[in-house]
Amino acid sequence: MRSLIVMIAVAIGMIGGVFSSAVFKGMSDQRVREAIRYETSHIQMHHPQFMGNQELEYTIDGAGALAREIESLSGVAAVSKRMEIPVMIKSTASGTGVQLMGIDPEQEKQVTAIHERVYDSAQVAKQFGFQDPARIGSFMKDSVGNYFRTTSRSEQIVIGEELAEQLKVDVKSKVVVNLQTADGTLSGGVFRVAGIYRITNSTFENTVAFVKKDALASLTGMDPGRAHEIAIKLKENKEVGPVMKQLKEQYPELSIMSWKDIQPELGMIIQWLDVMLYFIMVIILLALGFGIVNTMLMVVMERVKELGMLMAIGMNRLRVFGMIMLETIFLSITGGIIGMALAGLLVQYTGAVGINLGAFSQGLQAVGYNPMLYPKIGISFYLIITLLIILIAIIASVYPAIKALKMNPAEALRIEI
C-alpha cells in the first residue's frame, strides 16, 4: 500500500509539473510566432540613428537595390521596404499618437501576415453562399473591411481594432493624420479607413497603422524610393543567427536587429523560460522527495525483523543498502513514467484542441498573449525530468537505507511488530 502511495504521489506531481510547463512553453512559443508573423518579422535594418531618434532624414540609402541584394541571400524568404513616421491621428471623437507605416501592400504580404487579420465579412458571406438577408446582415455588421483595395477614390489606412475603438471609427470612416514634412513644416492628410485588423497584441493594435508607401511619401515630401526600415522574413527561425552575422559583415554601416533586439522583453522571457521550467520541476521533485523519504522510512521500520534476519544469515550490509535504494528508485521511476505518460496525453490533446482563456482575454492581450493556448513540450524535457527523478530517488533513499544499516541483527530479530 505504501509503495502504491509513493507511485501515485510521484505520478500526480509529474502530471501537474509537466502540464504546467507545457502550458508556459506553449504560451511562449505562440507569442514568439505571432510577434514575428504580425509585428516585427525576423530581422529589421535601419539607419544607425533611426531607432534612437525617428527623424525623417534617417533613411537607408539605396533601399531598393539593398532589398534586392538581401532577397537573394540564402535563408531569406522575403523583404519589405517601409517608411515609419510618428504621427497624430484624429477622428471627430478623439485623437492619439501612432506609428504610421508606409508600405507596399504586396511586398508586406510576403513578410508579415497583418493582411490575414483584416476580415471582409461580405466576402465571407459570399464564399459560404449565404442567401438569407438576416445572416448576410450579421456578417456585414461585423465587417472590418479590406487590407487595401487596388483602386480607391481616397487614400486608405488600415488601423488596429483597439485604435478604432479609441477613435470611435468604423470601416469607411475618415481620419486626419498630422505630421512633420521633410522640410520641417507641419502637414496633414485625410484617409479613409479601409480595414481594421485584429491580432492578440492590443498595444500593437493601438499604436501602429498602415498606409500605402506612395501616399505617405507624397504627404511628407519624401522620395518614394527611400525607406526607414527594411523588414526581412526568413525561411526558418533557426536562420536568424547566420543571416544576422552575414548582414552585419556586408552592411556594417547599418543597424541590424533581430526580433529579440526589437522586443527585448520577449527575448528575455524566451531566454529564461527553459531555466524556470526546470526550476519549477526541481521544486516539485524536492517536495516529492521529502514524501518519499518519509514513506521509505516507514517501510524500513515495518521490515525491521525481516532486514535483521537477512543480515543475521549473512547478507552484506552494502546489499541491504542497495536493495532499499533500488526499491526507492524503481517506485519513483514507475510513478514518474506513469505520470509523464498521462501528462503527455493531456498535452497532446490540449495542444490539438487548445485551452480557451477567453475570460482573461483582455489582460492577456494587453501583454500580447493569445487567450487560446496550445500547450507543447519537447521530448528532451521528458528525458531530463526522468534523470532528475532518478537523482531525487537516490537522494531520498539514502537516509532510510542508512537507518536500515544501523540495525543490530540480534536486536532486530527480537522485535515484535
Tab-separated table of C-alpha atoms in Angstrom, residues 47-252:
chain	number	residue	atom	x	y	z
A	47	HIS	CA	19.809	53.872	-40.313
A	48	PRO	CA	22.069	53.719	-37.184
A	49	GLN	CA	20.366	56.750	-35.614
A	50	PHE	CA	16.782	55.966	-36.570
A	51	MET	CA	15.750	53.828	-33.569
A	52	GLY	CA	17.038	56.443	-31.128
A	53	ASN	CA	15.516	59.444	-32.891
A	54	GLN	CA	12.909	58.739	-35.547
A	55	GLU	CA	13.594	61.695	-37.790
A	56	LEU	CA	12.514	61.688	-41.438
A	57	GLU	CA	16.048	62.129	-42.765
A	58	TYR	CA	17.351	58.937	-41.155
A	59	THR	CA	16.662	56.728	-44.149
A	60	ILE	CA	18.538	53.807	-45.720
A	61	ASP	CA	20.456	54.857	-48.820
A	62	GLY	CA	19.705	52.788	-51.914
A	63	ALA	CA	16.954	50.859	-50.132
A	64	GLY	CA	15.567	49.350	-53.352
A	65	ALA	CA	18.864	47.876	-54.541
A	66	LEU	CA	19.710	46.813	-50.994
A	67	ALA	CA	16.393	44.971	-50.630
A	68	ARG	CA	17.053	43.064	-53.866
A	69	GLU	CA	20.511	42.056	-52.653
A	70	ILE	CA	19.159	40.815	-49.332
A	71	GLU	CA	16.379	38.873	-51.010
A	72	SER	CA	18.975	36.864	-52.933
A	73	LEU	CA	20.713	35.699	-49.732
A	74	SER	CA	20.387	32.100	-48.616
A	75	GLY	CA	17.740	31.664	-45.939
A	76	VAL	CA	15.834	34.861	-46.793
A	77	ALA	CA	12.197	34.321	-47.819
A	78	ALA	CA	11.016	37.893	-48.477
A	79	VAL	CA	11.871	41.560	-47.905
A	80	SER	CA	9.667	44.631	-47.415
A	81	LYS	CA	10.725	48.305	-47.514
A	82	ARG	CA	8.863	50.600	-45.139
A	83	MET	CA	8.584	54.226	-44.196
A	84	GLU	CA	7.935	54.673	-40.482
A	85	ILE	CA	6.854	58.011	-39.032
A	86	PRO	CA	5.339	59.040	-35.674
A	87	VAL	CA	2.118	60.975	-36.353
A	88	MET	CA	-1.031	62.268	-34.711
A	89	ILE	CA	-4.215	60.609	-35.911
A	90	LYS	CA	-7.592	62.204	-35.190
A	91	SER	CA	-11.236	61.494	-35.739
A	92	THR	CA	-14.253	63.608	-34.887
A	93	ALA	CA	-14.341	61.947	-31.476
A	94	SER	CA	-10.732	61.571	-30.358
A	95	GLY	CA	-7.057	61.680	-31.263
A	96	THR	CA	-3.804	59.946	-30.327
A	97	GLY	CA	-0.222	59.357	-31.424
A	98	VAL	CA	0.683	56.299	-33.534
A	99	GLN	CA	3.470	54.897	-35.658
A	100	LEU	CA	2.375	55.231	-39.279
A	101	MET	CA	3.899	52.596	-41.551
A	102	GLY	CA	4.157	53.366	-45.259
A	103	ILE	CA	4.216	50.031	-47.064
A	104	ASP	CA	3.889	48.351	-50.410
A	105	PRO	CA	0.896	46.057	-49.658
A	106	GLU	CA	2.087	43.280	-51.971
A	107	GLN	CA	5.590	43.272	-50.504
A	108	GLU	CA	4.248	43.430	-46.957
A	109	LYS	CA	2.015	40.404	-47.561
A	110	GLN	CA	5.164	38.357	-48.158
A	111	VAL	CA	6.785	39.432	-44.880
A	112	THR	CA	4.023	39.838	-42.308
A	113	ALA	CA	0.501	38.442	-42.093
A	114	ILE	CA	-1.445	41.510	-40.953
A	115	HIS	CA	-3.497	41.184	-44.147
A	116	GLU	CA	-4.805	37.851	-42.862
A	117	ARG	CA	-6.146	39.580	-39.757
A	118	VAL	CA	-8.251	42.056	-41.730
A	119	TYR	CA	-11.558	40.341	-42.371
A	120	ASP	CA	-14.103	41.230	-45.027
A	121	SER	CA	-17.378	39.769	-43.803
A	122	ALA	CA	-19.145	40.460	-47.076
A	123	GLN	CA	-16.639	38.214	-48.824
A	124	VAL	CA	-17.071	35.521	-46.168
A	125	ALA	CA	-20.849	35.626	-46.643
A	126	LYS	CA	-20.385	35.292	-50.388
A	127	GLN	CA	-17.948	32.374	-50.065
A	128	PHE	CA	-20.339	30.464	-47.822
A	129	GLY	CA	-23.199	31.174	-50.218
A	130	PHE	CA	-25.473	32.768	-47.643
A	131	GLN	CA	-28.817	33.756	-49.121
A	132	ASP	CA	-30.698	34.753	-46.005
A	133	PRO	CA	-30.575	38.583	-45.700
A	134	ALA	CA	-30.502	38.305	-41.902
A	135	ARG	CA	-27.379	36.124	-41.973
A	136	ILE	CA	-25.700	38.337	-44.556
A	137	GLY	CA	-26.602	41.359	-42.427
A	138	SER	CA	-24.989	39.827	-39.329
A	139	PHE	CA	-21.763	39.342	-41.278
A	140	MET	CA	-21.887	42.842	-42.714
A	141	LYS	CA	-22.434	44.312	-39.264
A	142	ASP	CA	-19.161	42.770	-38.113
A	143	SER	CA	-17.305	43.680	-41.302
A	144	VAL	CA	-13.835	45.091	-40.828
A	145	GLY	CA	-13.145	45.921	-44.450
A	146	ASN	CA	-10.153	45.096	-46.616
A	147	TYR	CA	-6.368	45.234	-46.326
A	148	PHE	CA	-6.039	47.683	-49.218
A	149	ARG	CA	-8.230	47.963	-52.284
A	150	THR	CA	-6.484	48.028	-55.641
A	151	THR	CA	-8.393	51.167	-56.588
A	152	SER	CA	-9.903	53.830	-54.365
A	153	ARG	CA	-11.015	57.426	-54.778
A	154	SER	CA	-9.431	58.396	-51.450
A	155	GLU	CA	-6.222	57.466	-49.632
A	156	GLN	CA	-6.627	54.367	-47.488
A	157	ILE	CA	-5.472	53.483	-43.991
A	158	VAL	CA	-5.609	50.187	-42.073
A	159	ILE	CA	-5.784	50.501	-38.281
A	160	GLY	CA	-5.982	48.179	-35.294
A	161	GLU	CA	-9.180	47.296	-33.508
A	162	GLU	CA	-8.062	48.984	-30.279
A	163	LEU	CA	-7.253	52.190	-32.147
A	164	ALA	CA	-10.607	52.063	-33.956
A	165	GLU	CA	-12.385	51.797	-30.614
A	166	GLN	CA	-10.373	54.694	-29.167
A	167	LEU	CA	-11.085	56.906	-32.188
A	168	LYS	CA	-14.678	55.624	-32.378
A	169	VAL	CA	-14.410	54.927	-36.112
A	170	ASP	CA	-15.557	52.116	-38.385
A	171	VAL	CA	-14.732	50.945	-41.877
A	172	LYS	CA	-15.150	53.813	-44.388
A	173	SER	CA	-14.815	56.452	-41.626
A	174	LYS	CA	-12.442	59.323	-42.266
A	175	VAL	CA	-9.454	60.172	-40.085
A	176	VAL	CA	-6.960	63.038	-40.240
A	177	VAL	CA	-3.219	62.429	-39.980
A	178	ASN	CA	-0.906	65.276	-38.885
A	179	LEU	CA	2.857	65.033	-39.249
A	180	GLN	CA	6.049	66.938	-39.902
A	181	THR	CA	7.262	67.033	-43.519
A	182	ALA	CA	10.819	66.657	-44.804
A	183	ASP	CA	11.359	70.450	-44.777
A	184	GLY	CA	10.159	70.749	-41.154
A	185	THR	CA	6.695	72.175	-41.785
A	186	LEU	CA	3.532	70.682	-40.363
A	187	SER	CA	1.211	68.923	-42.775
A	188	GLY	CA	-1.843	66.746	-42.702
A	189	GLY	CA	-3.910	64.448	-44.826
A	190	VAL	CA	-7.301	62.785	-44.816
A	191	PHE	CA	-7.508	58.987	-45.007
A	192	ARG	CA	-10.465	56.656	-45.218
A	193	VAL	CA	-10.393	53.542	-43.030
A	194	ALA	CA	-10.104	50.651	-45.485
A	195	GLY	CA	-9.787	47.911	-42.889
A	196	ILE	CA	-9.406	47.109	-39.210
A	197	TYR	CA	-7.012	44.367	-38.165
A	198	ARG	CA	-7.308	42.166	-35.118
A	199	ILE	CA	-4.321	40.462	-33.516
A	200	THR	CA	-3.617	39.277	-29.981
A	201	ASN	CA	-1.447	42.276	-29.038
A	202	SER	CA	-3.762	45.148	-28.111
A	203	THR	CA	-0.805	47.513	-27.590
A	204	PHE	CA	0.317	46.991	-31.189
A	205	GLU	CA	-3.278	47.431	-32.383
A	206	ASN	CA	-3.463	50.765	-30.582
A	207	THR	CA	-0.145	52.196	-31.774
A	208	VAL	CA	0.519	51.004	-35.352
A	209	ALA	CA	-1.390	51.958	-38.523
A	210	PHE	CA	-0.628	51.234	-42.181
A	211	VAL	CA	-0.930	53.341	-45.334
A	212	LYS	CA	0.464	52.898	-48.819
A	213	LYS	CA	4.080	53.984	-49.122
A	214	ASP	CA	3.419	56.332	-52.045
A	215	ALA	CA	0.667	58.143	-50.111
A	216	LEU	CA	2.938	58.690	-47.111
A	217	ALA	CA	5.812	59.845	-49.349
A	218	SER	CA	3.514	62.350	-51.029
A	219	LEU	CA	2.317	63.654	-47.667
A	220	THR	CA	5.852	64.106	-46.278
A	221	GLY	CA	7.522	65.292	-49.471
A	222	MET	CA	9.959	62.361	-49.420
A	223	ASP	CA	11.219	60.313	-52.342
A	224	PRO	CA	9.002	57.161	-52.555
A	225	GLY	CA	12.126	55.085	-53.192
A	226	ARG	CA	13.555	55.866	-49.751
A	227	ALA	CA	12.878	53.720	-46.694
A	228	HIS	CA	13.381	53.986	-42.945
A	229	GLU	CA	13.168	50.266	-42.400
A	230	ILE	CA	13.769	47.015	-44.270
A	231	ALA	CA	11.883	44.084	-42.760
A	232	ILE	CA	13.219	40.610	-43.526
A	233	LYS	CA	11.343	37.323	-43.282
A	234	LEU	CA	13.439	34.153	-43.128
A	235	LYS	CA	12.576	30.661	-44.309
A	236	GLU	CA	13.186	29.226	-40.825
A	237	ASN	CA	13.651	30.686	-37.345
A	238	LYS	CA	16.999	28.933	-36.935
A	239	GLU	CA	18.396	31.049	-39.795
A	240	VAL	CA	18.289	34.242	-37.688
A	241	GLY	CA	21.816	33.862	-36.292
A	242	PRO	CA	23.634	33.029	-39.562
A	243	VAL	CA	21.748	35.654	-41.610
A	244	MET	CA	22.311	38.336	-38.928
A	245	LYS	CA	26.045	37.577	-38.979
A	246	GLN	CA	26.181	37.789	-42.776
A	247	LEU	CA	24.237	41.056	-42.891
A	248	LYS	CA	26.439	42.688	-40.240
A	249	GLU	CA	29.543	41.719	-42.207
A	250	GLN	CA	28.140	43.009	-45.512
A	251	TYR	CA	26.434	46.178	-44.204
A	252	PRO	CA	28.376	47.381	-41.122
